[in-house]
Coordinates of C-alpha atoms in Angstrom, one line a residue:
M1 CA 163.4 106.8 145.0
E2 CA 159.9 108.1 145.0
T3 CA 156.9 107.7 142.7
P4 CA 157.2 109.8 139.5
R5 CA 155.8 113.3 140.0
S6 CA 152.8 114.2 137.8
V7 CA 152.7 117.2 135.6
G8 CA 149.2 117.1 134.4
E9 CA 145.9 115.2 134.6
A10 CA 143.3 114.4 132.1
S11 CA 139.9 115.9 132.6
T12 CA 137.2 113.6 133.9
T13 CA 134.3 115.8 132.8
N14 CA 131.2 114.0 131.7
F15 CA 132.7 110.5 132.0
V16 CA 130.4 108.3 134.0
V17 CA 131.7 104.9 135.2
A18 CA 128.9 102.4 135.4
R19 CA 128.6 99.4 137.6
P20 CA 125.6 97.1 137.5
S21 CA 123.4 97.1 140.6
A22 CA 125.7 99.3 142.6
K23 CA 126.9 102.8 142.9
T24 CA 130.2 103.8 141.3
D25 CA 131.4 105.2 144.7
D26 CA 131.3 101.6 146.1
A27 CA 133.8 100.3 143.6
V28 CA 137.1 99.4 145.1
T29 CA 140.2 100.1 143.1
M30 CA 143.7 98.7 143.9
R31 CA 147.0 99.7 142.4
G32 CA 148.4 97.5 139.7
C33 CA 147.2 96.4 136.3
G34 CA 144.2 94.1 136.7
F35 CA 144.2 93.8 140.5
G36 CA 141.4 96.2 141.2
W37 CA 137.7 96.1 140.5
V38 CA 135.8 99.0 139.0
G39 CA 132.8 98.8 136.7
V40 CA 133.5 100.4 133.3
D41 CA 130.7 100.8 130.8
R42 CA 132.0 99.5 127.5
E43 CA 130.1 101.9 125.2
E44 CA 131.0 104.9 127.3
L45 CA 134.7 103.8 127.1
R46 CA 134.4 103.5 123.3
R47 CA 133.0 107.0 123.1
R48 CA 135.9 108.2 125.1
I49 CA 138.8 106.6 123.2
V50 CA 137.6 105.7 119.7
M51 CA 138.2 108.2 116.9
P52 CA 135.6 108.9 114.2
E53 CA 135.8 106.3 111.4
Y54 CA 136.9 108.7 108.7
L55 CA 140.0 109.6 110.7
R56 CA 140.8 106.0 111.6
L57 CA 140.6 104.9 107.9
A58 CA 142.6 107.9 106.8
M59 CA 145.4 107.1 109.3
R60 CA 145.3 103.4 108.2
D61 CA 145.6 104.3 104.5
C62 CA 148.5 106.8 105.1
I63 CA 150.4 104.3 107.1
K64 CA 149.9 101.6 104.5
R65 CA 151.0 104.0 101.7
K66 CA 153.8 105.5 103.8
D67 CA 152.6 108.9 102.8
S68 CA 151.0 111.3 105.3
T69 CA 149.4 113.4 102.6
A70 CA 147.7 110.4 100.8
V71 CA 144.3 111.1 102.3
P72 CA 141.4 110.1 99.9
D73 CA 138.9 112.9 99.3
H74 CA 136.0 110.7 100.4
L75 CA 137.6 110.5 103.9
L76 CA 137.7 114.2 104.4
L77 CA 134.8 115.3 106.5
P78 CA 132.7 117.6 104.4
G79 CA 130.9 120.9 105.2
A80 CA 130.4 122.6 108.5
A81 CA 130.9 119.5 110.5
A82 CA 134.6 119.8 109.8
T83 CA 134.9 122.8 112.1
T84 CA 133.3 121.3 115.2
E85 CA 134.8 119.5 118.2
E86 CA 131.7 117.3 118.9
L87 CA 133.1 114.2 117.2
A88 CA 136.5 114.3 118.9
P89 CA 136.7 111.8 121.8
H90 CA 138.0 113.0 125.1
A91 CA 141.1 110.7 125.1
P92 CA 141.7 109.2 121.6
M93 CA 144.0 106.3 122.0
V94 CA 146.1 103.8 120.1
V95 CA 147.7 100.6 121.4
F96 CA 150.9 98.9 120.2
I97 CA 151.2 95.2 120.9
N98 CA 154.4 93.2 120.9
P99 CA 153.2 89.6 120.2
K100 CA 156.6 88.2 121.2
S101 CA 156.1 89.4 124.8
G102 CA 154.1 87.8 127.5
G103 CA 154.2 84.2 126.5
R104 CA 151.3 83.5 124.1
H105 CA 149.0 86.3 125.1
G106 CA 149.8 88.6 122.1
P107 CA 147.2 87.4 119.6
V108 CA 144.3 87.0 122.0
L109 CA 145.1 90.3 123.6
K110 CA 145.0 92.0 120.2
E111 CA 141.6 90.5 119.5
R112 CA 140.3 91.7 122.9
L113 CA 141.6 95.3 122.4
Q114 CA 140.1 95.4 118.9
Q115 CA 136.7 94.5 120.5
L116 CA 137.0 97.3 123.0
M117 CA 138.4 99.9 120.7
S118 CA 138.6 99.5 116.9
D119 CA 140.7 97.5 114.5
E120 CA 142.4 100.6 113.2
Q121 CA 143.6 101.8 116.6
V122 CA 145.4 98.6 117.6
F123 CA 148.8 98.0 116.0
D124 CA 150.8 94.7 115.9
L125 CA 154.4 95.8 116.1
T126 CA 155.4 93.0 113.6
E127 CA 153.1 94.8 111.1
V128 CA 153.3 98.5 111.9
K129 CA 156.4 100.0 113.5
P130 CA 156.2 102.9 115.9
H131 CA 158.1 105.2 113.7
E132 CA 155.6 104.5 110.9
F133 CA 152.8 105.5 113.1
V134 CA 154.6 108.7 114.1
R135 CA 155.7 109.6 110.6
Y136 CA 152.5 108.8 108.8
G137 CA 149.7 108.2 111.3
L138 CA 150.1 111.3 113.5
A139 CA 151.2 113.4 110.5
C140 CA 148.0 112.3 108.7
L141 CA 146.0 113.9 111.5
E142 CA 148.1 117.1 111.1
T143 CA 147.4 117.1 107.4
I144 CA 143.7 116.8 107.8
A145 CA 143.7 119.4 110.6
A146 CA 145.6 121.8 108.3
K147 CA 142.5 121.6 106.0
G148 CA 140.4 123.1 108.7
D149 CA 139.2 119.9 110.4
E150 CA 138.9 120.7 114.1
C151 CA 138.1 117.2 115.0
A152 CA 141.4 115.9 113.5
R153 CA 143.2 118.7 115.4
E154 CA 141.7 117.8 118.7
C155 CA 142.4 114.1 118.2
R156 CA 146.1 114.9 117.5
V157 CA 146.3 117.2 120.5
R158 CA 144.6 114.7 122.9
M159 CA 146.2 111.5 121.6
R160 CA 147.4 108.9 124.1
I161 CA 149.3 105.7 123.5
M162 CA 149.3 102.4 125.3
V163 CA 152.1 99.8 124.8
A164 CA 151.5 96.1 125.5
G165 CA 155.0 94.7 125.9
G166 CA 158.1 94.7 128.0
D167 CA 160.4 97.6 128.9
G168 CA 162.3 97.2 125.7
T169 CA 159.1 97.7 123.7
V170 CA 158.1 100.7 125.7
G171 CA 161.5 102.2 125.1
W172 CA 161.2 101.6 121.4
V173 CA 158.0 103.6 121.2
L174 CA 159.3 106.4 123.4
G175 CA 162.4 106.6 121.2
C176 CA 160.2 107.0 118.1
L177 CA 158.1 109.7 119.8
G178 CA 161.4 111.5 120.6
E179 CA 161.7 112.3 116.9
L180 CA 158.8 114.7 117.4
H181 CA 160.9 116.6 120.0
K182 CA 163.8 116.9 117.6
E183 CA 161.4 118.3 114.9
G184 CA 160.1 120.9 117.4
K185 CA 156.6 119.5 117.4
S186 CA 154.3 120.1 120.3
H187 CA 151.7 117.9 121.9
I188 CA 153.8 114.7 122.3
P189 CA 151.5 111.8 123.1
P190 CA 152.1 110.4 126.6
V191 CA 152.6 106.6 127.0
G192 CA 151.1 104.0 129.3
V193 CA 152.0 100.4 129.7
I194 CA 150.3 97.0 129.6
P195 CA 153.0 94.9 131.2
L196 CA 153.9 91.8 129.1
G197 CA 157.7 91.6 129.8
T198 CA 159.8 89.8 132.4
G199 CA 160.9 92.6 134.6
N200 CA 158.4 95.4 133.7
D201 CA 160.3 98.0 135.7
L202 CA 159.0 100.9 133.6
S203 CA 155.5 99.6 134.1
R204 CA 156.1 99.3 137.9
S205 CA 157.6 102.8 138.1
F206 CA 154.5 104.4 136.7
N207 CA 152.0 102.2 138.6
W208 CA 150.8 99.9 135.8
G209 CA 151.8 96.8 137.7
G210 CA 154.5 94.2 137.4
A211 CA 152.8 91.4 135.5
F212 CA 150.1 90.6 133.0
P213 CA 146.9 90.2 135.0
F214 CA 145.4 86.8 135.5
A215 CA 141.8 88.0 134.7
W216 CA 143.1 89.9 131.7
R217 CA 139.9 90.1 129.7
S218 CA 138.1 92.2 132.3
A219 CA 141.4 93.9 133.3
M220 CA 141.9 95.4 129.8
K221 CA 138.7 97.4 130.0
R222 CA 139.8 98.9 133.4
T223 CA 143.3 99.5 132.1
L224 CA 142.1 101.5 129.1
H225 CA 139.8 103.4 131.4
R226 CA 142.7 104.3 133.7
A227 CA 144.7 105.4 130.7
T228 CA 142.1 108.0 129.8
L229 CA 142.2 109.5 133.3
G230 CA 145.9 109.1 134.4
P231 CA 148.0 112.1 135.1
V232 CA 151.1 112.7 132.9
A233 CA 154.5 112.4 134.4
K234 CA 158.0 113.2 133.0
L235 CA 160.8 110.7 132.5
D236 CA 164.5 111.5 131.8
S237 CA 166.1 109.6 129.0
W238 CA 169.8 109.1 128.5
S239 CA 171.9 109.0 125.3
I240 CA 174.8 106.6 125.1
V241 CA 177.7 106.6 122.7
V242 CA 180.0 103.5 122.4
S243 CA 183.3 104.3 120.7
M244 CA 185.8 101.5 119.9
P245 CA 188.8 100.8 117.7
S246 CA 187.6 100.4 114.1
G247 CA 188.9 96.9 113.7
E248 CA 186.6 95.4 116.3
V249 CA 183.6 93.3 115.4
V250 CA 180.6 93.7 117.7
D251 CA 177.0 92.6 117.5
P252 CA 175.2 95.5 119.2
P253 CA 171.6 95.3 120.4
Y254 CA 168.7 96.7 118.3
S255 CA 168.7 99.9 120.3
L256 CA 172.2 100.8 119.3
K257 CA 172.7 102.3 115.8
P258 CA 176.0 102.9 113.9
S259 CA 177.1 106.5 114.0
E260 CA 179.3 108.2 111.4
E261 CA 181.0 110.5 113.9
T262 CA 182.4 110.0 117.3
A263 CA 180.5 112.3 119.5
L264 CA 182.6 112.0 122.7
D265 CA 183.0 115.0 124.9
Q266 CA 186.3 116.7 124.0
A267 CA 186.6 118.4 127.4
L268 CA 188.1 115.2 128.9
D269 CA 191.6 114.6 127.7
A270 CA 192.0 111.0 126.5
D271 CA 194.0 111.5 123.3
K272 CA 196.6 108.9 124.2
D273 CA 193.9 106.2 124.6
V274 CA 191.7 107.1 121.7
P275 CA 192.4 105.0 118.6
P276 CA 193.4 106.8 115.4
K277 CA 190.3 105.2 113.7
A278 CA 187.2 104.5 115.7
K279 CA 183.7 103.4 115.0
S280 CA 180.8 104.4 117.1
Y281 CA 177.3 103.4 118.0
E282 CA 174.6 105.6 119.6
G283 CA 171.4 104.8 121.4
V284 CA 169.0 105.9 124.2
F285 CA 168.0 104.1 127.4
Y286 CA 165.3 104.8 129.9
N287 CA 165.8 102.3 132.7
Y288 CA 169.4 101.2 133.2
F289 CA 172.8 100.5 131.7
S290 CA 175.2 98.0 133.3
I291 CA 178.7 96.5 132.8
G292 CA 180.0 93.3 134.3
M293 CA 178.7 90.0 135.6
D294 CA 175.0 90.7 135.5
A295 CA 175.3 91.6 131.8
Q296 CA 177.3 88.4 131.2
V297 CA 174.5 86.4 132.8
A298 CA 171.9 88.2 130.8
Y299 CA 173.9 87.7 127.6
G300 CA 174.0 83.9 128.2
F301 CA 170.3 83.8 129.1
H302 CA 169.3 85.6 125.9
H303 CA 171.4 83.3 123.7
L304 CA 169.9 80.2 125.5
R305 CA 166.4 81.6 124.9
N306 CA 167.1 82.3 121.2
E307 CA 168.5 78.8 120.7
K308 CA 165.7 77.0 122.7
P309 CA 162.7 79.3 122.5
Y310 CA 160.4 76.6 123.8
L311 CA 162.0 77.2 127.3
A312 CA 160.7 80.8 127.4
Q313 CA 157.0 80.4 127.9
G314 CA 156.4 83.4 130.2
P315 CA 157.8 85.7 132.8
V316 CA 157.8 83.1 135.7
T317 CA 159.6 80.5 133.6
N318 CA 162.1 83.1 132.3
K319 CA 163.0 84.1 135.9
I320 CA 163.6 80.5 137.0
I321 CA 165.9 79.9 134.0
Y322 CA 167.6 83.2 134.5
S323 CA 168.3 82.5 138.2
S324 CA 169.6 79.0 137.3
Y325 CA 171.8 80.3 134.6
S326 CA 173.4 82.9 136.9
C327 CA 174.6 80.0 139.1
T328 CA 176.6 78.5 136.2
Q329 CA 178.5 81.7 135.4
G330 CA 180.7 81.7 138.6
W331 CA 179.1 84.7 140.2
F332 CA 178.3 82.7 143.3
C333 CA 180.9 80.0 143.6
T334 CA 184.1 81.3 142.0
P335 CA 186.3 83.6 144.1
C336 CA 187.2 86.9 142.5
V337 CA 191.0 86.2 142.7
S338 CA 190.9 82.7 141.1
N339 CA 190.3 83.7 137.6
P340 CA 191.3 86.9 135.8
G341 CA 188.1 86.9 133.9
L342 CA 186.1 87.2 137.1
R343 CA 188.1 89.8 139.0
G344 CA 186.8 93.2 139.9
L345 CA 185.9 95.8 137.3
R346 CA 188.6 98.2 138.5
N347 CA 191.2 96.1 136.6
I348 CA 189.8 97.0 133.2
M349 CA 187.8 100.2 133.7
K350 CA 187.9 103.9 134.8
I351 CA 184.9 106.1 135.5
H352 CA 184.7 109.8 135.1
I353 CA 181.5 111.8 135.9
K354 CA 180.1 115.3 135.8
K355 CA 178.2 116.2 138.8
A356 CA 175.0 118.4 138.7
N357 CA 175.7 122.0 137.5
C358 CA 179.3 121.2 136.9
S359 CA 181.2 121.3 133.6
E360 CA 184.4 119.5 134.8
W361 CA 185.0 115.8 134.6
E362 CA 185.9 114.0 137.8
E363 CA 187.4 110.5 138.1
I364 CA 185.8 108.3 140.8
L365 CA 187.3 105.2 142.3
I366 CA 185.7 101.8 141.6
P367 CA 185.4 99.7 144.8
K368 CA 187.8 96.8 144.6
S369 CA 185.2 94.0 145.1
V370 CA 182.6 95.3 142.6
R371 CA 182.0 92.9 139.7
S372 CA 179.0 94.7 138.2
I373 CA 178.3 98.4 137.9
V374 CA 174.7 99.6 137.2
V375 CA 173.6 103.0 136.1
L376 CA 170.0 103.4 137.1
N377 CA 167.4 106.0 136.0
L378 CA 164.2 104.5 137.6
D379 CA 163.4 103.6 141.1
N380 CA 162.8 100.0 140.0
Y381 CA 165.4 97.4 138.8
G382 CA 165.3 93.7 138.4
S383 CA 161.6 93.1 138.6
G384 CA 160.6 95.8 141.1
R385 CA 163.7 95.8 143.4
H386 CA 165.0 99.0 144.8
P387 CA 168.8 98.6 145.0
W388 CA 169.5 102.3 145.6
G389 CA 167.2 102.2 148.6
N390 CA 165.4 105.0 150.4
L391 CA 168.3 106.8 151.9
K392 CA 168.1 108.9 155.1
P393 CA 168.7 112.6 154.9
N394 CA 171.9 112.4 157.0
Y395 CA 173.4 109.8 154.7
L396 CA 172.4 111.9 151.6
E397 CA 174.1 115.0 153.0
K398 CA 177.2 113.0 154.0
R399 CA 177.7 111.5 150.5
G400 CA 176.7 114.7 148.7
F401 CA 173.7 112.9 147.2
V402 CA 170.1 114.2 146.7
E403 CA 166.9 112.3 146.8
A404 CA 166.6 110.3 143.5
H405 CA 163.8 110.9 141.0
C406 CA 163.4 109.7 137.4
D407 CA 163.0 113.3 136.2
D408 CA 165.7 115.2 138.1
G409 CA 168.5 115.2 135.5
L410 CA 170.7 112.9 137.6
I411 CA 171.4 109.2 137.3
E412 CA 172.5 106.8 140.1
I413 CA 175.6 104.6 139.9
F414 CA 175.9 101.6 142.2
G415 CA 177.9 98.3 142.3
L416 CA 177.2 94.7 143.0
K417 CA 179.8 92.4 144.4
Q418 CA 179.6 88.6 144.6
G419 CA 176.4 86.8 143.6
W420 CA 175.6 86.5 147.3
H421 CA 175.8 90.3 147.7
A422 CA 173.6 90.8 144.7
S423 CA 171.1 88.3 146.1
F424 CA 170.8 90.1 149.4
V425 CA 170.4 93.4 147.4
M426 CA 167.6 91.9 145.3
A427 CA 165.9 90.5 148.4
Q428 CA 166.1 94.1 149.7
L429 CA 167.9 93.0 152.8
I430 CA 170.7 95.5 152.1
T431 CA 171.3 98.3 149.6
A432 CA 173.8 98.1 146.8
K433 CA 177.3 99.7 146.9
H434 CA 176.6 103.4 146.3
I435 CA 179.2 104.9 144.0
A436 CA 177.9 108.3 142.7
Q437 CA 175.1 110.4 141.3
A438 CA 176.0 112.1 138.0
A439 CA 174.7 114.3 135.2
A440 CA 177.1 112.6 132.7
I441 CA 179.3 109.5 132.8
R442 CA 182.2 108.2 130.8
F443 CA 183.4 104.6 131.2
E444 CA 186.9 103.8 129.7
L445 CA 187.5 100.1 129.1
R446 CA 190.9 98.6 128.4
G447 CA 191.7 94.9 127.8
G448 CA 194.4 92.8 129.5
D449 CA 193.5 89.5 131.0
W450 CA 189.9 90.3 129.8
K451 CA 189.4 90.0 126.1
D452 CA 185.7 90.9 126.3
A453 CA 183.4 92.9 128.5
F454 CA 179.7 92.3 128.8
L455 CA 177.3 95.3 128.7
Q456 CA 173.5 95.6 128.7
M457 CA 171.1 98.4 128.2
D458 CA 167.4 98.2 129.2
G459 CA 167.6 94.4 129.1
E460 CA 169.5 94.1 125.8
P461 CA 173.0 92.6 126.4
W462 CA 176.0 92.4 124.1
K463 CA 179.6 91.2 124.2
Q464 CA 182.1 94.1 123.8
P465 CA 185.6 93.2 122.6
M466 CA 188.5 95.1 124.1
K467 CA 192.0 96.0 123.0
T468 CA 195.1 96.4 125.1
D469 CA 196.5 99.2 122.9
Y470 CA 193.5 101.5 122.8
S471 CA 190.5 102.1 125.0
T472 CA 186.8 101.6 124.3
F473 CA 184.7 104.5 125.6
V474 CA 181.1 104.5 126.8
E475 CA 179.7 108.0 127.4
I476 CA 176.3 108.7 128.9
K477 CA 174.5 112.1 128.8
K478 CA 171.0 113.3 129.4
V479 CA 168.8 113.7 126.4
P480 CA 167.8 117.4 126.3
F481 CA 164.0 116.6 126.3
Q482 CA 161.9 114.4 128.6
S483 CA 159.5 111.7 127.7
L484 CA 155.9 111.8 128.8
M485 CA 154.4 108.8 130.7
I486 CA 150.8 108.2 131.8
N487 CA 150.7 107.4 135.5
G488 CA 148.4 104.5 136.2
E489 CA 147.7 105.5 139.8

């Protein structure tokens, strides 16, 4: 897979980067959050990203009151100044911080960003949720703009968002911004990343780096500077529907919400396997979805971390615990044939796909030895690994594949075998077991020796109970609109 393709770039007009006692041209910049050096003048950065005080206060009040029209009269800019663009910053920006990500960095990072920007433009996700900002904050700017305030209109049009958190936090923000697409709104704010998670694959895919920088205080100024200049790239997102017999009890992740109707594609005949009464959950993912042993390991790790939070002090510690836990689950040491619960996925699952520009479902065979199946949207997986690989043109043509991109409307399906195979894949010594590229996927799960399956979506795992009488279905389709990401290159 290649680096995401850019669709636009912020103007750099009149933005001077200052460096004491040296010319800006001599600054050396390296890719990755915090691992480059470039002088950035703090006051010039503030002029570029900080909105006028009256707009910041109006947004704050509307979010607190949960009313986008509750703008006090004294915060409306009076007179002729309301029709000028002079007060609108070039790249107005807000930052969301997940204080639970990145070990103990959340509170101090929030304080640093408030120093660089303003208190009203930095949001703690435990206090202000992304949908509240979209519903009341952005809508507040639209309300003021409708009164003839050109500065508010320009701030709304030019708005950019940075997310300090892991992939799950970024996906949460992107999902809330997706509501603007559904409402037919234009000027969707693009999103950049300050990586605070464990894997940070979304951050890596858009050149924001794979880890929170060691010299983070100086790195934040450079990161915000890059966010004002970065070109905008597109990202496919994928909707998922999980439909199961109504009697089943499941504890789904936060990103899956109950759905009143079963929205499965009726073009695929599965009447004999569909329960007479079913309950459904719906959600969206941006990075990956997986079924099998890797999800089981993730499920156990998450429960261990919740029970003993003192063990999870940061990304490095998390990875060590995660690796150790995977060794206790039998992925490495237990032969596939010795335990029904550890046999290949083909014993409990069928896969149907729709290929590009095709309306017909096609069943594909699951390799016998595969114990984990991953559906991947990005070019990064498992902390920056590339399991799909950079495939040669001859191989692509032979398999009927095309070069993979995160904005091509296709998603890659691959398998992992024993833990040793997965380890070699993660070490990038070999590629994963290529299964298919698809525009839509349906998994059909049926119990037997297995009573439960383990699934995960963008790092959120759950245990999925299975019946022997009826099937559980997982259907994945592309969301009709694309998310916008700021490329940190």
